[in-house]
Structures are given as C-alpha cells and as structure tokens.
Amino acid sequence: RDLDILLRQRQKQQKAPQPAFVAHPRPDLAVEYAAPRNNVDRVVINIWRELLGVEQIGINDDFFELGGHSLLATQLLVRLKEDMKVELPLRGILENSTVAKLSDKLLDDGGQRERVEKIAGVMVKIGNMSDDDVNTVLQHQRATAGER
C-alpha cells in the first residue's frame, strides 16, 4: 500500500509542471561533509535539498546554518508528515537541527522505527527509478488488481 501511494505521488510529480530547481553549492561550514548512514538520512537530506536549495548536505550539517528558518522548518514538518507519515512539533526541528539528529529522532520516536525505515527504503527505491519504471510498476499493479 505504501509503495502504491508513493508511486502515485511520483507519477503526479512527473505530470505537474516543475519549477526550475536551482541548487547552490554547500557553504563553508564548521563541520566537514559526512555521507548519509541509512535511507532515513537520505530522505531527510533530499527534503532539505529541495527546501534549502543546497546541492550537497551532510548528516552533521545544521538546518539553520544552511539557511533554514522558522517558515522552512514548518514546511519541513509538513513534508515529514506527508512523506514519512510522522508528526513532530516545531521543537523537534529546533532540538534536532542536523540530519543525523533528526533521523535518529524519527527512528526513536514512539516505536515507529520499523515503519519509518520501511517508508524511507521505499522512497529511496522509487527515487532511484526512472519515470518509465514507475509507470511500468503502476501498470503492473493495476493489471494485477484487475485480476482479483
């Protein structure tokens, strides 16, 4: 079910006119770049990239040092709710303002670790699929559903 929902979201995004995404280079920060540890990190980084317009984001980079502010933090909360099916108060971002801390919070919050890991894995898998692959999977699912 999660796969079907995410595939349909991806398909809708394909059809919708997309504004030009302009990413800026990673600014000079006090911390060195550190690669994602897992799929939850990858999903959080992808959301941050879209919100902040920064090309490369490491797990120890701070949301606010990258240009984030309260309005973007609110948008981040909405995206986490829509994409990852988790709800956090604004304080959750303020107290966990790096990718690593936020990912750990999502994984440790309220016994939702398995669900968050599953959704993140599906999102990364779909994100790596071509548009044609997404359409093929959806067509196959429709055909399979019609056989039932």
CSV table of C-alpha atoms in Angstrom, one decimal:
chain,number,residue,atom,x,y,z
A,1,ARG,CA,0.0,0.0,0.0
A,2,ASP,CA,2.8,2.5,0.9
A,3,LEU,CA,4.5,1.6,-2.4
A,4,ASP,CA,1.4,2.3,-4.4
A,5,ILE,CA,0.8,5.7,-2.7
A,6,LEU,CA,4.4,6.7,-3.2
A,7,LEU,CA,4.4,5.6,-6.8
A,8,ARG,CA,1.3,7.6,-7.5
A,9,GLN,CA,2.8,10.6,-5.8
A,10,ARG,CA,5.9,10.3,-8.0
A,11,GLN,CA,3.7,9.9,-11.1
A,12,LYS,CA,1.7,13.1,-10.2
A,13,GLN,CA,5.0,14.9,-9.8
A,14,GLN,CA,6.1,13.8,-13.3
A,15,LYS,CA,2.9,15.3,-14.8
A,16,ALA,CA,2.9,18.5,-12.8
A,17,PRO,CA,4.9,21.4,-14.2
A,18,GLN,CA,8.0,21.7,-12.1
A,19,PRO,CA,9.7,25.0,-11.3
A,20,ALA,CA,13.3,25.1,-12.1
A,21,PHE,CA,15.2,23.7,-9.1
A,22,VAL,CA,18.3,25.8,-8.5
A,23,ALA,CA,20.8,24.2,-6.1
A,24,HIS,CA,23.6,26.2,-4.6
A,25,PRO,CA,27.0,24.7,-3.6
A,26,ARG,CA,27.4,23.7,0.1
A,27,PRO,CA,28.5,26.7,2.1
A,28,ASP,CA,31.6,26.7,4.2
A,29,LEU,CA,30.6,25.2,7.5
A,30,ALA,CA,32.4,24.4,10.7
A,31,VAL,CA,31.8,20.7,10.1
A,32,GLU,CA,33.1,18.5,7.2
A,33,TYR,CA,30.7,16.8,4.9
A,34,ALA,CA,29.6,13.4,6.2
A,35,ALA,CA,27.7,11.0,4.0
A,36,PRO,CA,24.2,9.5,4.9
A,37,ARG,CA,24.3,6.5,7.1
A,38,ASN,CA,20.9,5.0,6.0
A,39,ASN,CA,17.8,5.5,4.0
A,40,VAL,CA,16.2,7.8,6.6
A,41,ASP,CA,19.2,10.1,6.3
A,42,ARG,CA,18.8,10.0,2.5
A,43,VAL,CA,15.1,11.0,2.6
A,44,VAL,CA,15.8,13.8,5.1
A,45,ILE,CA,18.7,15.1,3.0
A,46,ASN,CA,16.5,15.1,-0.1
A,47,ILE,CA,13.8,17.1,1.6
A,48,TRP,CA,16.3,19.6,2.9
A,49,ARG,CA,17.9,19.9,-0.6
A,50,GLU,CA,14.5,20.8,-2.0
A,51,LEU,CA,13.6,23.3,0.7
A,52,LEU,CA,17.1,24.9,1.1
A,53,GLY,CA,18.4,24.7,-2.5
A,54,VAL,CA,21.7,23.3,-1.4
A,55,GLU,CA,23.4,20.7,-3.6
A,56,GLN,CA,25.3,18.6,-1.0
A,57,ILE,CA,24.1,18.2,2.6
A,58,GLY,CA,25.9,16.1,5.1
A,59,ILE,CA,24.4,14.4,8.1
A,60,ASN,CA,26.1,16.8,10.6
A,61,ASP,CA,25.1,19.9,8.8
A,62,ASP,CA,22.7,22.2,10.7
A,63,PHE,CA,19.4,23.2,9.1
A,64,PHE,CA,19.7,26.8,10.3
A,65,GLU,CA,23.3,27.2,9.3
A,66,LEU,CA,22.3,26.1,5.8
A,67,GLY,CA,19.8,28.9,5.6
A,68,GLY,CA,16.8,27.4,7.2
A,69,HIS,CA,14.4,29.5,9.3
A,70,SER,CA,11.1,29.0,11.0
A,71,LEU,CA,8.9,29.1,7.9
A,72,LEU,CA,11.1,26.5,6.2
A,73,ALA,CA,11.1,24.4,9.4
A,74,THR,CA,7.3,24.5,9.2
A,75,GLN,CA,7.5,23.3,5.6
A,76,LEU,CA,9.9,20.6,6.7
A,77,LEU,CA,7.4,19.4,9.3
A,78,VAL,CA,4.7,19.2,6.6
A,79,ARG,CA,6.9,17.2,4.3
A,80,LEU,CA,7.9,14.8,7.1
A,81,LYS,CA,4.2,14.3,7.8
A,82,GLU,CA,3.3,13.8,4.1
A,83,ASP,CA,6.4,11.7,3.0
A,84,MET,CA,7.3,9.8,6.2
A,85,LYS,CA,3.9,9.7,7.9
A,86,VAL,CA,5.4,11.2,11.1
A,87,GLU,CA,4.4,14.2,13.1
A,88,LEU,CA,6.8,16.3,15.1
A,89,PRO,CA,6.3,19.7,16.8
A,90,LEU,CA,8.4,22.6,15.7
A,91,ARG,CA,10.5,22.0,18.8
A,92,GLY,CA,11.5,18.6,17.2
A,93,ILE,CA,13.3,20.5,14.5
A,94,LEU,CA,14.8,23.1,16.8
A,95,GLU,CA,16.2,20.4,19.1
A,96,ASN,CA,17.3,18.1,16.3
A,97,SER,CA,18.6,20.5,13.7
A,98,THR,CA,21.1,18.2,12.0
A,99,VAL,CA,20.2,15.4,9.6
A,100,ALA,CA,21.7,12.8,11.9
A,101,LYS,CA,19.8,14.1,15.0
A,102,LEU,CA,16.5,14.5,13.1
A,103,SER,CA,16.8,11.0,11.5
A,104,ASP,CA,17.6,9.5,14.9
A,105,LYS,CA,14.6,11.3,16.4
A,106,LEU,CA,12.3,9.9,13.6
A,107,LEU,CA,13.7,6.4,14.3
A,108,ASP,CA,13.4,6.6,18.1
A,109,ASP,CA,10.1,8.4,18.4
A,110,GLY,CA,7.2,6.3,19.7
A,111,GLY,CA,8.1,2.9,18.5
A,112,GLN,CA,7.8,3.8,14.8
A,113,ARG,CA,11.3,2.7,13.8
A,114,GLU,CA,10.2,-0.2,11.5
A,115,ARG,CA,7.6,1.8,9.7
A,116,VAL,CA,9.9,4.8,9.2
A,117,GLU,CA,12.7,2.6,7.9
A,118,LYS,CA,10.3,0.8,5.5
A,119,ILE,CA,8.9,4.1,4.1
A,120,ALA,CA,12.4,5.5,3.7
A,121,GLY,CA,13.5,2.4,1.9
A,122,VAL,CA,10.6,2.6,-0.5
A,123,MET,CA,11.1,6.3,-1.1
A,124,VAL,CA,14.8,5.8,-1.9
A,125,LYS,CA,14.0,2.9,-4.2
A,126,ILE,CA,11.3,5.0,-6.0
A,127,GLY,CA,13.6,8.0,-6.2
A,128,ASN,CA,16.2,5.8,-8.0
A,129,MET,CA,13.6,4.6,-10.5
A,130,SER,CA,13.3,6.1,-14.0
A,131,ASP,CA,9.9,7.6,-14.9
A,132,ASP,CA,9.3,4.7,-17.3
A,133,ASP,CA,10.0,2.2,-14.5
A,134,VAL,CA,7.5,4.0,-12.2
A,135,ASN,CA,4.8,3.8,-15.0
A,136,THR,CA,5.6,0.2,-15.7
A,137,VAL,CA,5.2,-0.8,-12.0
A,138,LEU,CA,1.9,1.1,-11.7
A,139,GLN,CA,0.5,-0.5,-14.9
A,140,HIS,CA,1.5,-3.9,-13.5
A,141,GLN,CA,-0.2,-3.2,-10.2
A,142,ARG,CA,-3.4,-2.1,-12.0
A,143,ALA,CA,-3.4,-5.2,-14.1
A,144,THR,CA,-2.8,-7.4,-11.0
A,145,ALA,CA,-5.6,-5.6,-9.1
A,146,GLY,CA,-8.0,-6.1,-12.0
A,147,GLU,CA,-7.3,-9.9,-11.9
A,148,ARG,CA,-8.5,-10.2,-8.3
